[in-house]
Amino acid sequence: MTKRFLIAVLTATALLGPTACSTDQGSARDDRGTELVGLLELAPGSVEAGKVTGTWFRMVQVGGSATKGPYMRNADSPADGGEATLLAPGTSGGIRLGGYQSQPRPAFAADGDSLAAAITRPTKFFGVRFSIATNPVDPQTRTKVAPPTAYVKDGRLTADLSSWGVTWNNQVFNQGAPKPVSSTGAKAPGQEKAEKVWDWVAGTYLESAPAPTITGKGATGTYDEKTGRFVLEWTSLIVGGPFNRFIGRWHLEGTFEKAAKAPHA
């Protein structure tokens, strides 16, 4: 009797164990909400009644607060005494979700100005124009990163912008959220099963790791399902270069437009 009881318990445990695990994983996926696939069309930054609106960037000085500063003053920006840099949408109109918008070749002009112009229009920052690109391999950390993705649930918007790279003065600074971890040559879980993702700048499919090596929180904000209006915000530590240990504060506003992950043949 004892032997039969033990066999029954072990059999039940074997059957229930994987089922419970699968349920947990399914809940985690469901918790993200509904995926948005298409274009996050950016609203240009502006100043209205003394308030900075639209899409903009601030650089928090070392030891400062993301919400209170002090902020680095960009002599090339008239917004908020130079403490905010206004951004305008690039040739694509904004961020392609589910696809890359890689930096062009060459990525810089002879004077160091960024030539990346798909996501945002190159904008002057201390005399040199900077812009944004999303690459399958982050140029600074040399880590495979996923394309931008966004999910909405109950009006709350969450996004993986780990591939968000700032190109400025012949340098690339990762300003993503979550943050990629510098590559050690080891593969993150899932990287053995890379998927093909369309690059809207290069006009070809590139390999993307569905589970890249990242750390920290993603970008968060709000989404109105009726109007498509969205707001996304995040902060990201600057590593290396003349602004080492400063923090980038990013604020994006605009309208979501549904579209395919790749152009139709």
Tab-separated table of C-alpha atoms in Angstrom:
chain	number	residue	atom	x	y	z
A	1	MET	CA	0.000	0.000	0.000
A	2	THR	CA	2.808	2.382	0.931
A	3	LYS	CA	4.621	1.733	-2.334
A	4	ARG	CA	1.470	2.356	-4.385
A	5	PHE	CA	0.805	5.617	-2.492
A	6	LEU	CA	4.359	6.883	-3.136
A	7	ILE	CA	4.093	6.136	-6.854
A	8	ALA	CA	0.773	8.007	-7.021
A	9	VAL	CA	2.248	11.075	-5.254
A	10	LEU	CA	5.307	11.184	-7.521
A	11	THR	CA	3.132	10.841	-10.628
A	12	ALA	CA	0.844	13.658	-9.516
A	13	THR	CA	3.819	15.912	-8.727
A	14	ALA	CA	5.337	15.297	-12.151
A	15	LEU	CA	2.078	16.190	-13.829
A	16	LEU	CA	1.293	19.279	-11.768
A	17	GLY	CA	4.820	20.761	-11.685
A	18	PRO	CA	5.184	21.786	-15.348
A	19	THR	CA	1.557	22.904	-15.501
A	20	ALA	CA	2.063	25.376	-12.645
A	21	CYS	CA	5.242	26.685	-14.256
A	22	SER	CA	3.521	27.209	-17.599
A	23	THR	CA	0.708	29.092	-15.887
A	24	ASP	CA	3.203	31.483	-14.250
A	25	GLN	CA	4.934	32.160	-17.555
A	26	GLY	CA	1.616	32.717	-19.295
A	27	SER	CA	0.546	35.219	-16.643
A	28	ALA	CA	3.797	37.133	-17.094
A	29	ARG	CA	3.194	37.429	-20.806
A	30	ASP	CA	-0.423	38.447	-20.326
A	31	ASP	CA	0.537	41.104	-17.770
A	32	ARG	CA	2.242	43.132	-20.484
A	33	GLY	CA	-1.088	43.831	-22.152
A	34	THR	CA	-1.649	44.366	-25.881
A	35	GLU	CA	1.355	44.892	-28.128
A	36	LEU	CA	1.386	48.000	-30.294
A	37	VAL	CA	2.894	47.407	-33.729
A	38	GLY	CA	3.396	50.356	-36.033
A	39	LEU	CA	4.703	53.907	-35.710
A	40	LEU	CA	4.962	56.092	-32.622
A	41	GLU	CA	4.623	59.360	-34.514
A	42	LEU	CA	6.461	62.017	-32.533
A	43	ALA	CA	5.026	65.447	-31.839
A	44	PRO	CA	7.691	68.150	-32.264
A	45	GLY	CA	8.928	69.799	-29.108
A	46	SER	CA	7.719	73.315	-28.399
A	47	VAL	CA	7.251	75.853	-25.635
A	48	GLU	CA	3.691	76.951	-24.916
A	49	ALA	CA	2.896	79.482	-22.198
A	50	GLY	CA	6.310	78.855	-20.697
A	51	LYS	CA	5.805	75.078	-20.577
A	52	VAL	CA	7.880	72.614	-22.591
A	53	THR	CA	5.625	70.190	-24.496
A	54	GLY	CA	5.960	67.593	-27.225
A	55	THR	CA	9.212	65.660	-27.598
A	56	TRP	CA	12.259	66.863	-25.688
A	57	PHE	CA	15.447	65.907	-23.856
A	58	ARG	CA	17.139	67.167	-20.691
A	59	MET	CA	20.563	66.286	-19.339
A	60	VAL	CA	20.701	65.977	-15.549
A	61	GLN	CA	23.988	67.024	-14.006
A	62	VAL	CA	25.890	64.585	-11.785
A	63	GLY	CA	24.194	64.328	-8.389
A	64	GLY	CA	21.040	66.049	-9.631
A	65	SER	CA	17.405	64.981	-9.714
A	66	ALA	CA	15.587	63.866	-12.855
A	67	THR	CA	12.593	66.048	-11.961
A	68	LYS	CA	14.330	69.035	-10.360
A	69	GLY	CA	17.783	69.157	-11.963
A	70	PRO	CA	20.109	70.931	-12.088
A	71	TYR	CA	20.158	70.444	-15.850
A	72	MET	CA	22.966	71.057	-18.297
A	73	ARG	CA	22.273	74.190	-20.363
A	74	ASN	CA	22.457	73.612	-24.097
A	75	ALA	CA	23.627	76.895	-25.610
A	76	ASP	CA	21.997	75.897	-28.914
A	77	SER	CA	18.500	75.562	-27.435
A	78	PRO	CA	16.157	78.453	-26.599
A	79	ALA	CA	13.796	76.237	-24.570
A	80	ASP	CA	13.684	76.784	-20.802
A	81	GLY	CA	16.880	78.789	-20.837
A	82	GLY	CA	18.673	75.988	-22.656
A	83	GLU	CA	17.830	73.401	-19.995
A	84	ALA	CA	15.579	71.528	-22.461
A	85	THR	CA	16.446	70.525	-26.017
A	86	LEU	CA	13.459	70.343	-28.340
A	87	LEU	CA	13.316	67.406	-30.772
A	88	ALA	CA	11.498	67.135	-34.103
A	89	PRO	CA	10.402	63.949	-35.907
A	90	GLY	CA	12.742	62.571	-38.555
A	91	THR	CA	12.084	61.229	-42.030
A	92	SER	CA	10.125	58.225	-40.701
A	93	GLY	CA	8.019	60.448	-38.468
A	94	GLY	CA	9.075	58.712	-35.264
A	95	ILE	CA	9.765	55.273	-33.787
A	96	ARG	CA	9.046	52.064	-35.679
A	97	LEU	CA	7.817	49.460	-33.188
A	98	GLY	CA	8.906	45.912	-33.937
A	99	GLY	CA	11.639	47.062	-36.335
A	100	TYR	CA	15.035	48.766	-36.320
A	101	GLN	CA	16.006	52.209	-37.614
A	102	SER	CA	19.765	51.762	-37.697
A	103	GLN	CA	22.378	54.448	-38.127
A	104	PRO	CA	23.343	55.061	-41.753
A	105	ARG	CA	26.755	54.454	-43.309
A	106	PRO	CA	28.595	56.693	-42.762
A	107	ALA	CA	26.974	57.551	-39.430
A	108	PHE	CA	28.626	60.966	-39.107
A	109	ALA	CA	29.597	63.940	-41.227
A	110	ALA	CA	33.208	65.145	-41.275
A	111	ASP	CA	32.461	67.647	-38.484
A	112	GLY	CA	30.934	64.985	-36.194
A	113	ASP	CA	27.296	65.829	-36.930
A	114	SER	CA	24.978	62.830	-36.756
A	115	LEU	CA	23.590	61.691	-40.101
A	116	ALA	CA	20.912	59.496	-38.496
A	117	ALA	CA	17.660	61.196	-39.438
A	118	ALA	CA	14.900	58.563	-39.413
A	119	ILE	CA	13.590	58.858	-35.833
A	120	THR	CA	14.425	62.467	-34.974
A	121	ARG	CA	15.852	65.337	-36.978
A	122	PRO	CA	19.544	65.948	-36.107
A	123	THR	CA	19.590	68.700	-33.473
A	124	LYS	CA	22.445	70.880	-32.261
A	125	PHE	CA	23.893	70.159	-28.826
A	126	PHE	CA	26.948	72.255	-27.948
A	127	GLY	CA	27.610	73.016	-31.605
A	128	VAL	CA	27.327	69.424	-32.875
A	129	ARG	CA	24.145	67.807	-34.149
A	130	PHE	CA	22.895	64.664	-32.409
A	131	SER	CA	20.174	62.222	-33.306
A	132	ILE	CA	18.781	58.760	-32.536
A	133	ALA	CA	19.205	55.315	-34.079
A	134	THR	CA	18.118	51.809	-33.038
A	135	ASN	CA	20.546	49.032	-33.998
A	136	PRO	CA	20.366	45.227	-33.539
A	137	VAL	CA	23.730	45.386	-31.767
A	138	ASP	CA	24.179	48.348	-29.442
A	139	PRO	CA	27.365	50.120	-30.669
A	140	GLN	CA	28.489	51.136	-27.187
A	141	THR	CA	27.981	47.920	-25.202
A	142	ARG	CA	28.273	45.583	-28.225
A	143	THR	CA	25.254	43.709	-26.910
A	144	LYS	CA	22.416	42.335	-29.016
A	145	VAL	CA	19.267	44.284	-28.273
A	146	ALA	CA	15.651	43.841	-29.297
A	147	PRO	CA	13.878	46.355	-31.541
A	148	PRO	CA	11.637	48.907	-29.829
A	149	THR	CA	8.456	47.297	-28.507
A	150	ALA	CA	5.496	48.730	-26.617
A	151	TYR	CA	2.560	47.252	-24.718
A	152	VAL	CA	-0.567	48.894	-23.356
A	153	LYS	CA	-2.789	47.742	-20.520
A	154	ASP	CA	-5.549	49.809	-18.907
A	155	GLY	CA	-4.139	52.984	-20.396
A	156	ARG	CA	-0.634	52.354	-19.078
A	157	LEU	CA	2.108	52.202	-21.703
A	158	THR	CA	5.359	50.275	-21.205
A	159	ALA	CA	8.159	50.063	-23.738
A	160	ASP	CA	11.481	48.334	-24.319
A	161	LEU	CA	13.755	50.991	-25.808
A	162	SER	CA	17.032	49.245	-24.957
A	163	SER	CA	18.270	49.881	-28.517
A	164	TRP	CA	17.885	53.693	-28.181
A	165	GLY	CA	21.300	55.086	-29.122
A	166	VAL	CA	22.365	58.735	-29.296
A	167	THR	CA	24.785	59.515	-32.117
A	168	TRP	CA	26.823	62.693	-31.467
A	169	ASN	CA	30.335	63.953	-32.318
A	170	ASN	CA	31.522	60.620	-33.784
A	171	GLN	CA	30.347	58.768	-30.670
A	172	VAL	CA	27.351	56.602	-29.775
A	173	PHE	CA	25.905	56.672	-26.252
A	174	ASN	CA	23.262	54.164	-25.236
A	175	GLN	CA	20.325	56.021	-23.708
A	176	GLY	CA	17.981	53.084	-23.634
A	177	ALA	CA	15.523	51.787	-21.081
A	178	PRO	CA	16.035	49.112	-19.942
A	179	LYS	CA	19.801	49.390	-20.182
A	180	PRO	CA	21.907	46.870	-22.165
A	181	VAL	CA	24.687	45.168	-20.222
A	182	SER	CA	28.144	45.250	-21.805
A	183	SER	CA	28.731	42.101	-23.804
A	184	THR	CA	30.979	39.401	-22.350
A	185	GLY	CA	30.628	37.159	-25.358
A	186	ALA	CA	28.113	34.962	-23.556
A	187	LYS	CA	24.685	34.446	-25.065
A	188	ALA	CA	21.590	35.552	-23.221
A	189	PRO	CA	18.708	33.068	-22.948
A	190	GLY	CA	16.907	33.010	-26.278
A	191	GLN	CA	19.754	34.369	-28.355
A	192	GLU	CA	20.281	30.953	-29.878
A	193	LYS	CA	16.887	31.419	-31.550
A	194	ALA	CA	17.349	34.826	-33.135
A	195	GLU	CA	14.442	36.141	-35.181
A	196	LYS	CA	14.473	38.250	-38.332
A	197	VAL	CA	13.502	41.906	-37.858
A	198	TRP	CA	13.118	44.530	-40.593
A	199	ASP	CA	15.494	47.514	-40.585
A	200	TRP	CA	13.606	50.503	-42.009
A	201	VAL	CA	16.829	52.427	-42.767
A	202	ALA	CA	18.953	49.661	-44.307
A	203	GLY	CA	15.920	48.172	-46.064
A	204	THR	CA	16.710	44.587	-45.112
A	205	TYR	CA	16.038	41.958	-42.466
A	206	LEU	CA	18.482	41.729	-39.541
A	207	GLU	CA	18.837	39.191	-36.743
A	208	SER	CA	17.472	40.160	-33.352
A	209	ALA	CA	17.802	38.373	-30.030
A	210	PRO	CA	14.301	37.936	-28.569
A	211	ALA	CA	15.782	37.881	-25.042
A	212	PRO	CA	18.682	40.364	-24.946
A	213	THR	CA	20.917	41.036	-21.943
A	214	ILE	CA	19.344	44.061	-20.287
A	215	THR	CA	18.898	45.478	-16.808
A	216	GLY	CA	16.618	48.013	-15.136
A	217	LYS	CA	13.197	49.329	-16.012
A	218	GLY	CA	11.792	50.226	-19.401
A	219	ALA	CA	10.108	53.430	-20.496
A	220	THR	CA	6.631	54.073	-19.097
A	221	GLY	CA	3.765	56.391	-19.863
A	222	THR	CA	0.151	56.625	-20.930
A	223	TYR	CA	-1.889	55.698	-24.008
A	224	ASP	CA	-5.367	56.771	-25.085
A	225	GLU	CA	-6.887	53.971	-27.162
A	226	LYS	CA	-9.556	56.274	-28.612
A	227	THR	CA	-7.233	58.989	-29.927
A	228	GLY	CA	-3.949	57.072	-30.164
A	229	ARG	CA	-2.226	59.793	-28.144
A	230	PHE	CA	0.741	58.610	-26.067
A	231	VAL	CA	3.342	59.892	-23.637
A	232	LEU	CA	6.575	58.009	-22.848
A	233	GLU	CA	9.237	58.958	-20.312
A	234	TRP	CA	12.427	57.449	-18.947
A	235	THR	CA	15.892	58.273	-17.654
A	236	SER	CA	19.177	56.668	-18.685
A	237	LEU	CA	22.708	56.967	-17.341
A	238	ILE	CA	25.336	58.322	-19.730
A	239	VAL	CA	28.495	56.212	-19.698
A	240	GLY	CA	31.769	57.564	-21.083
A	241	GLY	CA	32.612	60.678	-23.069
A	242	PRO	CA	32.476	64.300	-21.861
A	243	PHE	CA	29.131	63.766	-20.102
A	244	ASN	CA	30.069	60.613	-18.194
A	245	ARG	CA	27.742	59.926	-15.227
A	246	PHE	CA	25.238	62.557	-16.344
A	247	ILE	CA	21.661	61.310	-16.803
A	248	GLY	CA	19.502	61.710	-19.885
A	249	ARG	CA	15.845	62.464	-19.256
A	250	TRP	CA	13.624	61.719	-22.255
A	251	HIS	CA	10.038	62.792	-22.863
A	252	LEU	CA	8.181	61.668	-25.977
A	253	GLU	CA	4.677	62.661	-27.040
A	254	GLY	CA	2.687	61.903	-30.145
A	255	THR	CA	0.195	59.589	-31.808
A	256	PHE	CA	0.385	55.869	-32.487
A	257	GLU	CA	-0.374	54.669	-36.007
A	258	LYS	CA	-0.910	50.954	-36.590
A	259	ALA	CA	1.249	49.441	-39.330
A	260	ALA	CA	3.024	46.212	-40.273
A	261	LYS	CA	6.438	45.275	-38.885
A	262	ALA	CA	7.848	45.326	-42.419
A	263	PRO	CA	6.761	46.911	-45.712
A	264	HIS	CA	4.556	44.763	-47.916
A	265	ALA	CA	6.275	43.125	-50.872
